[in-house]
PDB file of C-alpha atoms in Angstrom:
ATOM      1  CA  UNK X   1      87.935  94.165  55.049  1.00  0.00           C
ATOM      2  CA  UNK X   2      85.105  96.731  55.147  1.00  0.00           C
ATOM      3  CA  UNK X   3      85.620 100.294  56.322  1.00  0.00           C
ATOM      4  CA  UNK X   4      83.535  99.527  59.409  1.00  0.00           C
ATOM      5  CA  UNK X   5      85.723  96.573  60.378  1.00  0.00           C
ATOM      6  CA  UNK X   6      88.863  98.633  59.824  1.00  0.00           C
ATOM      7  CA  UNK X   7      87.458 101.315  62.091  1.00  0.00           C
ATOM      8  CA  UNK X   8      86.592  98.777  64.792  1.00  0.00           C
ATOM      9  CA  UNK X   9      90.074  97.269  64.705  1.00  0.00           C
ATOM     10  CA  UNK X  10      91.732 100.689  64.742  1.00  0.00           C
ATOM     11  CA  UNK X  11      89.756 101.876  67.765  1.00  0.00           C
ATOM     12  CA  UNK X  12      90.306  98.593  69.613  1.00  0.00           C
ATOM     13  CA  UNK X  13      94.035  98.669  68.951  1.00  0.00           C
ATOM     14  CA  UNK X  14      94.323 102.237  70.236  1.00  0.00           C
ATOM     15  CA  UNK X  15      92.393 101.350  73.381  1.00  0.00           C
ATOM     16  CA  UNK X  16      94.543  98.296  74.098  1.00  0.00           C
ATOM     17  CA  UNK X  17      97.788 100.189  73.447  1.00  0.00           C
ATOM     18  CA  UNK X  18      96.695 103.051  75.693  1.00  0.00           C
ATOM     19  CA  UNK X  19      95.740 100.694  78.487  1.00  0.00           C
ATOM     20  CA  UNK X  20      99.032  98.813  78.243  1.00  0.00           C
ATOM     21  CA  UNK X  21     100.880 102.008  79.114  1.00  0.00           C
ATOM     22  CA  UNK X  22      98.864 102.536  82.275  1.00  0.00           C
ATOM     23  CA  UNK X  23     100.105 100.661  85.322  1.00  0.00           C
ATOM     24  CA  UNK X  24      98.104 102.233  88.155  1.00  0.00           C
ATOM     25  CA  UNK X  25      94.743 100.600  88.729  1.00  0.00           C
ATOM     26  CA  UNK X  26      92.975 103.329  90.607  1.00  0.00           C
ATOM     27  CA  UNK X  27      89.748 105.263  90.444  1.00  0.00           C
ATOM     28  CA  UNK X  28      89.679 109.019  90.905  1.00  0.00           C
ATOM     29  CA  UNK X  29      86.503 110.001  92.717  1.00  0.00           C
ATOM     30  CA  UNK X  30      85.096 113.538  92.855  1.00  0.00           C
ATOM     31  CA  UNK X  31      83.232 114.396  96.067  1.00  0.00           C
ATOM     32  CA  UNK X  32      80.664 117.211  96.245  1.00  0.00           C
ATOM     33  CA  UNK X  33      78.606 118.365  99.215  1.00  0.00           C
ATOM     34  CA  UNK X  34      75.063 117.030  99.242  1.00  0.00           C
ATOM     35  CA  UNK X  35      73.652 120.368 100.436  1.00  0.00           C
ATOM     36  CA  UNK X  36      76.453 122.921 100.128  1.00  0.00           C
ATOM     37  CA  UNK X  37      77.569 121.821  96.665  1.00  0.00           C
ATOM     38  CA  UNK X  38      80.868 123.288  95.484  1.00  0.00           C
ATOM     39  CA  UNK X  39      81.486 124.825  98.918  1.00  0.00           C
ATOM     40  CA  UNK X  40      82.438 121.339 100.177  1.00  0.00           C
ATOM     41  CA  UNK X  41      84.506 119.310  97.730  1.00  0.00           C
ATOM     42  CA  UNK X  42      87.248 116.685  97.681  1.00  0.00           C
ATOM     43  CA  UNK X  43      88.954 114.196  95.412  1.00  0.00           C
ATOM     44  CA  UNK X  44      89.822 110.609  96.293  1.00  0.00           C
ATOM     45  CA  UNK X  45      92.335 108.420  94.491  1.00  0.00           C
ATOM     46  CA  UNK X  46      91.174 104.940  95.377  1.00  0.00           C
ATOM     47  CA  UNK X  47      92.752 101.545  94.691  1.00  0.00           C
ATOM     48  CA  UNK X  48      91.589  98.059  95.649  1.00  0.00           C
ATOM     49  CA  UNK X  49      93.637  94.851  95.577  1.00  0.00           C
ATOM     50  CA  UNK X  50      91.191  91.957  95.336  1.00  0.00           C
ATOM     51  CA  UNK X  51      93.914  89.376  95.994  1.00  0.00           C
ATOM     52  CA  UNK X  52      94.740  90.791  99.405  1.00  0.00           C
ATOM     53  CA  UNK X  53      91.340  92.431 100.045  1.00  0.00           C
ATOM     54  CA  UNK X  54      93.109  95.720 100.699  1.00  0.00           C
ATOM     55  CA  UNK X  55      91.786  99.200  99.986  1.00  0.00           C
ATOM     56  CA  UNK X  56      94.135 102.170  99.807  1.00  0.00           C
ATOM     57  CA  UNK X  57      93.031 105.711  99.148  1.00  0.00           C
ATOM     58  CA  UNK X  58      94.278 109.278  99.329  1.00  0.00           C
ATOM     59  CA  UNK X  59      91.799 112.073  99.937  1.00  0.00           C
ATOM     60  CA  UNK X  60      92.447 115.743  99.182  1.00  0.00           C
ATOM     61  CA  UNK X  61      90.248 118.527 100.507  1.00  0.00           C
ATOM     62  CA  UNK X  62      89.575 120.796  97.504  1.00  0.00           C
ATOM     63  CA  UNK X  63      86.986 123.007  99.207  1.00  0.00           C
ATOM     64  CA  UNK X  64      87.422 126.690  98.235  1.00  0.00           C
ATOM     65  CA  UNK X  65      86.684 128.019 101.725  1.00  0.00           C
ATOM     66  CA  UNK X  66      87.286 126.722 105.237  1.00  0.00           C
ATOM     67  CA  UNK X  67      85.256 123.506 105.124  1.00  0.00           C
ATOM     68  CA  UNK X  68      87.223 120.806 106.983  1.00  0.00           C
ATOM     69  CA  UNK X  69      86.952 117.056 106.456  1.00  0.00           C
ATOM     70  CA  UNK X  70      86.281 115.442 109.843  1.00  0.00           C
ATOM     71  CA  UNK X  71      85.064 111.978 108.848  1.00  0.00           C
ATOM     72  CA  UNK X  72      85.339 109.432 106.024  1.00  0.00           C
ATOM     73  CA  UNK X  73      82.975 106.471 106.064  1.00  0.00           C
ATOM     74  CA  UNK X  74      82.034 103.606 103.743  1.00  0.00           C
ATOM     75  CA  UNK X  75      78.667 101.880 103.355  1.00  0.00           C
ATOM     76  CA  UNK X  76      79.266  98.941 101.026  1.00  0.00           C
ATOM     77  CA  UNK X  77      76.348  97.885  98.807  1.00  0.00           C
ATOM     78  CA  UNK X  78      73.580  97.189  99.231  1.00  0.00           C
ATOM     79  CA  UNK X  79      72.944 100.468 101.041  1.00  0.00           C
ATOM     80  CA  UNK X  80      72.378  99.942 104.742  1.00  0.00           C
ATOM     81  CA  UNK X  81      72.584  96.830 106.896  1.00  0.00           C
ATOM     82  CA  UNK X  82      70.407  95.194 109.532  1.00  0.00           C
ATOM     83  CA  UNK X  83      73.320  95.327 111.952  1.00  0.00           C
ATOM     84  CA  UNK X  84      73.935  98.798 113.412  1.00  0.00           C
ATOM     85  CA  UNK X  85      77.676  98.337 112.892  1.00  0.00           C
ATOM     86  CA  UNK X  86      77.303  97.097 109.305  1.00  0.00           C
ATOM     87  CA  UNK X  87      79.791  94.592 107.956  1.00  0.00           C
ATOM     88  CA  UNK X  88      82.545  93.753 110.431  1.00  0.00           C
ATOM     89  CA  UNK X  89      86.096  92.451 110.479  1.00  0.00           C
ATOM     90  CA  UNK X  90      87.938  95.384 108.906  1.00  0.00           C
ATOM     91  CA  UNK X  91      91.210  96.862 110.091  1.00  0.00           C
ATOM     92  CA  UNK X  92      92.566 100.218 109.000  1.00  0.00           C
ATOM     93  CA  UNK X  93      95.160 102.870 109.572  1.00  0.00           C
ATOM     94  CA  UNK X  94      96.074 106.382 108.488  1.00  0.00           C
ATOM     95  CA  UNK X  95      99.484 107.049 107.037  1.00  0.00           C
ATOM     96  CA  UNK X  96     101.573 109.460 109.149  1.00  0.00           C
ATOM     97  CA  UNK X  97     100.337 113.024 108.689  1.00  0.00           C
ATOM     98  CA  UNK X  98     101.449 116.369 110.049  1.00  0.00           C
ATOM     99  CA  UNK X  99      98.073 117.988 109.537  1.00  0.00           C
ATOM    100  CA  UNK X 100      95.284 115.523 110.339  1.00  0.00           C
ATOM    101  CA  UNK X 101      94.563 112.903 112.977  1.00  0.00           C
ATOM    102  CA  UNK X 102      91.915 110.308 112.092  1.00  0.00           C
ATOM    103  CA  UNK X 103      91.019 107.202 114.075  1.00  0.00           C
ATOM    104  CA  UNK X 104      89.820 104.024 112.373  1.00  0.00           C
ATOM    105  CA  UNK X 105      86.600 102.408 113.600  1.00  0.00           C
ATOM    106  CA  UNK X 106      84.831  99.201 112.626  1.00  0.00           C
ATOM    107  CA  UNK X 107      82.074  99.724 115.193  1.00  0.00           C
ATOM    108  CA  UNK X 108      78.683 101.402 114.866  1.00  0.00           C
ATOM    109  CA  UNK X 109      79.379 104.961 113.714  1.00  0.00           C
ATOM    110  CA  UNK X 110      75.879 106.396 114.059  1.00  0.00           C
ATOM    111  CA  UNK X 111      73.819 108.091 111.372  1.00  0.00           C
ATOM    112  CA  UNK X 112      75.023 109.878 108.267  1.00  0.00           C
ATOM    113  CA  UNK X 113      73.419 113.352 108.117  1.00  0.00           C
ATOM    114  CA  UNK X 114      71.068 113.548 105.148  1.00  0.00           C
ATOM    115  CA  UNK X 115      71.284 109.802 104.452  1.00  0.00           C
ATOM    116  CA  UNK X 116      69.077 108.036 106.987  1.00  0.00           C
ATOM    117  CA  UNK X 117      69.299 104.651 105.253  1.00  0.00           C
ATOM    118  CA  UNK X 118      73.102 104.552 105.296  1.00  0.00           C
ATOM    119  CA  UNK X 119      74.841 102.277 107.793  1.00  0.00           C
ATOM    120  CA  UNK X 120      78.607 102.733 107.727  1.00  0.00           C
ATOM    121  CA  UNK X 121      80.610  99.506 107.653  1.00  0.00           C
ATOM    122  CA  UNK X 122      83.828 101.250 108.704  1.00  0.00           C
ATOM    123  CA  UNK X 123      85.261 104.720 108.794  1.00  0.00           C
ATOM    124  CA  UNK X 124      87.935 107.177 109.845  1.00  0.00           C
ATOM    125  CA  UNK X 125      86.733 109.784 112.328  1.00  0.00           C
ATOM    126  CA  UNK X 126      88.127 112.676 114.348  1.00  0.00           C
ATOM    127  CA  UNK X 127      87.442 113.747 117.912  1.00  0.00           C
ATOM    128  CA  UNK X 128      86.339 111.600 120.833  1.00  0.00           C
ATOM    129  CA  UNK X 129      82.654 111.078 120.063  1.00  0.00           C
ATOM    130  CA  UNK X 130      83.156 107.805 118.174  1.00  0.00           C
ATOM    131  CA  UNK X 131      80.475 109.084 115.829  1.00  0.00           C
ATOM    132  CA  UNK X 132      80.655 110.020 112.145  1.00  0.00           C
ATOM    133  CA  UNK X 133      78.270 112.887 112.826  1.00  0.00           C
ATOM    134  CA  UNK X 134      80.591 114.244 115.534  1.00  0.00           C
ATOM    135  CA  UNK X 135      84.106 115.042 114.549  1.00  0.00           C
ATOM    136  CA  UNK X 136      86.700 117.653 115.411  1.00  0.00           C
ATOM    137  CA  UNK X 137      87.698 120.287 112.817  1.00  0.00           C
ATOM    138  CA  UNK X 138      90.921 120.821 114.768  1.00  0.00           C
ATOM    139  CA  UNK X 139      91.965 117.248 113.898  1.00  0.00           C
ATOM    140  CA  UNK X 140      90.503 117.199 110.404  1.00  0.00           C
ATOM    141  CA  UNK X 141      91.753 117.823 106.908  1.00  0.00           C
ATOM    142  CA  UNK X 142      91.650 121.492 105.910  1.00  0.00           C
ATOM    143  CA  UNK X 143      91.410 122.764 102.297  1.00  0.00           C
ATOM    144  CA  UNK X 144      94.503 121.967 100.270  1.00  0.00           C
ATOM    145  CA  UNK X 145      95.626 119.141 102.538  1.00  0.00           C
ATOM    146  CA  UNK X 146      95.764 115.416 101.743  1.00  0.00           C
ATOM    147  CA  UNK X 147      95.885 112.223 103.790  1.00  0.00           C
ATOM    148  CA  UNK X 148      96.289 108.544 102.902  1.00  0.00           C
ATOM    149  CA  UNK X 149      94.573 105.503 104.400  1.00  0.00           C
ATOM    150  CA  UNK X 150      94.625 101.705 104.195  1.00  0.00           C
ATOM    151  CA  UNK X 151      91.815  99.266 105.031  1.00  0.00           C
ATOM    152  CA  UNK X 152      91.805  95.473 104.783  1.00  0.00           C
ATOM    153  CA  UNK X 153      89.339  92.734 105.595  1.00  0.00           C
ATOM    154  CA  UNK X 154      87.856  89.504 104.308  1.00  0.00           C
ATOM    155  CA  UNK X 155      84.460  91.229 104.097  1.00  0.00           C
ATOM    156  CA  UNK X 156      85.746  93.006 100.968  1.00  0.00           C
ATOM    157  CA  UNK X 157      85.584  89.680  99.141  1.00  0.00           C
ATOM    158  CA  UNK X 158      83.232  89.810  96.168  1.00  0.00           C
ATOM    159  CA  UNK X 159      83.227  93.585  95.824  1.00  0.00           C
ATOM    160  CA  UNK X 160      84.766  95.450  92.899  1.00  0.00           C
ATOM    161  CA  UNK X 161      87.006  98.491  93.241  1.00  0.00           C
ATOM    162  CA  UNK X 162      84.282 100.689  91.789  1.00  0.00           C
ATOM    163  CA  UNK X 163      81.673  99.450  94.253  1.00  0.00           C
ATOM    164  CA  UNK X 164      83.942 100.115  97.217  1.00  0.00           C
ATOM    165  CA  UNK X 165      85.263 103.482  96.099  1.00  0.00           C
ATOM    166  CA  UNK X 166      81.806 104.832  95.310  1.00  0.00           C
ATOM    167  CA  UNK X 167      80.441 103.737  98.705  1.00  0.00           C
ATOM    168  CA  UNK X 168      82.205 106.607 100.474  1.00  0.00           C
ATOM    169  CA  UNK X 169      80.675 109.407 102.545  1.00  0.00           C
ATOM    170  CA  UNK X 170      82.789 112.429 103.492  1.00  0.00           C
ATOM    171  CA  UNK X 171      81.866 114.598 106.489  1.00  0.00           C
ATOM    172  CA  UNK X 172      82.593 118.343 106.164  1.00  0.00           C
ATOM    173  CA  UNK X 173      82.441 120.728 109.124  1.00  0.00           C
ATOM    174  CA  UNK X 174      83.465 124.229 110.087  1.00  0.00           C
ATOM    175  CA  UNK X 175      82.883 125.862 106.722  1.00  0.00           C
ATOM    176  CA  UNK X 176      81.113 129.171 106.152  1.00  0.00           C
ATOM    177  CA  UNK X 177      78.365 127.255 104.330  1.00  0.00           C
ATOM    178  CA  UNK X 178      77.806 124.982 107.331  1.00  0.00           C
ATOM    179  CA  UNK X 179      78.291 121.268 107.895  1.00  0.00           C
ATOM    180  CA  UNK X 180      77.553 118.785 105.139  1.00  0.00           C
ATOM    181  CA  UNK X 181      78.171 115.276 103.803  1.00  0.00           C
ATOM    182  CA  UNK X 182      79.858 114.848 100.448  1.00  0.00           C
ATOM    183  CA  UNK X 183      79.150 111.969  98.081  1.00  0.00           C
ATOM    184  CA  UNK X 184      80.774 110.736  94.851  1.00  0.00           C
ATOM    185  CA  UNK X 185      79.747 112.405  91.611  1.00  0.00           C
ATOM    186  CA  UNK X 186      82.157 110.990  89.029  1.00  0.00           C
ATOM    187  CA  UNK X 187      84.858 108.357  88.693  1.00  0.00           C
ATOM    188  CA  UNK X 188      87.306 107.443  85.952  1.00  0.00           C
ATOM    189  CA  UNK X 189      87.280 103.868  84.630  1.00  0.00           C
ATOM    190  CA  UNK X 190      90.039 101.526  85.700  1.00  0.00           C
ATOM    191  CA  UNK X 191      92.629 100.520  83.075  1.00  0.00           C
ATOM    192  CA  UNK X 192      91.412  96.939  83.463  1.00  0.00           C
ATOM    193  CA  UNK X 193      87.968  98.096  82.298  1.00  0.00           C
ATOM    194  CA  UNK X 194      89.533  99.899  79.346  1.00  0.00           C
ATOM    195  CA  UNK X 195      91.469  96.764  78.425  1.00  0.00           C
ATOM    196  CA  UNK X 196      88.278  94.714  78.620  1.00  0.00           C
ATOM    197  CA  UNK X 197      86.537  97.163  76.287  1.00  0.00           C
ATOM    198  CA  UNK X 198      89.372  96.971  73.798  1.00  0.00           C
ATOM    199  CA  UNK X 199      89.357  93.162  73.878  1.00  0.00           C
ATOM    200  CA  UNK X 200      85.609  93.141  73.298  1.00  0.00           C
ATOM    201  CA  UNK X 201      85.954  95.434  70.295  1.00  0.00           C
ATOM    202  CA  UNK X 202      88.648  93.193  68.840  1.00  0.00           C
ATOM    203  CA  UNK X 203      86.398  90.213  69.392  1.00  0.00           C
ATOM    204  CA  UNK X 204      83.449  91.805  67.616  1.00  0.00           C
ATOM    205  CA  UNK X 205      85.680  92.823  64.752  1.00  0.00           C
ATOM    206  CA  UNK X 206      87.001  89.277  64.411  1.00  0.00           C
ATOM    207  CA  UNK X 207      83.478  87.854  64.313  1.00  0.00           C
ATOM    208  CA  UNK X 208      82.450  90.329  61.644  1.00  0.00           C
ATOM    209  CA  UNK X 209      85.514  89.504  59.521  1.00  0.00           C
ATOM    210  CA  UNK X 210      84.881  85.762  59.892  1.00  0.00           C
ATOM    211  CA  UNK X 211      81.276  86.167  58.693  1.00  0.00           C
ATOM    212  CA  UNK X 212      82.412  88.152  55.677  1.00  0.00           C
ATOM    213  CA  UNK X 213      84.866  85.368  54.736  1.00  0.00           C
ATOM    214  CA  UNK X 214      82.161  82.737  55.069  1.00  0.00           C
ATOM    215  CA  UNK X 215      79.892  84.713  52.738  1.00  0.00           C
ATOM    216  CA  UNK X 216      82.697  85.116  50.262  1.00  0.00           C
TER     217      UNK X 216
END
């Protein structure tokens, strides 16, 4: 076996072994303010079960100042929708929290500041406005706090975890830098994707070894 083939097999084996030890199939999303940058930040650990069409995620406000999260909305691809309320048929709930009080909505949630083409399919909002652009900092998630949410619906069918998790918009209000909307900047690959990569590398290595035998 050539040195190249040995290298391919070694890398593939390490990838497969590493992925086998990982049981959680979640993406970690980093959120940064569209206008205020690092003054409005958050992280989201997001997981999607395609068999039950259920999304679960935990959001943590990592803003360094006083910027409060007052809304969390999702616009599934493609961006925007002819219907003002976007895709319908979702149900959602917030896990019990001592610090924040969000209400789930599958109705039209209004515009997303700074993103005129976005039409939210569902979201968690604070206050009584029923609008993503509204919100109440008194009911929101302050820096250092976390909250967990669950959403399910047949309309998730056909979407991947990455597509759903990266379709999020996070509304920040009350900070010294002013109000803003945060969007995803990075995400870590799912273990299933890592396993697929490792399998592909093994496959390529096997093909190369087979061709060498045939030439021999």
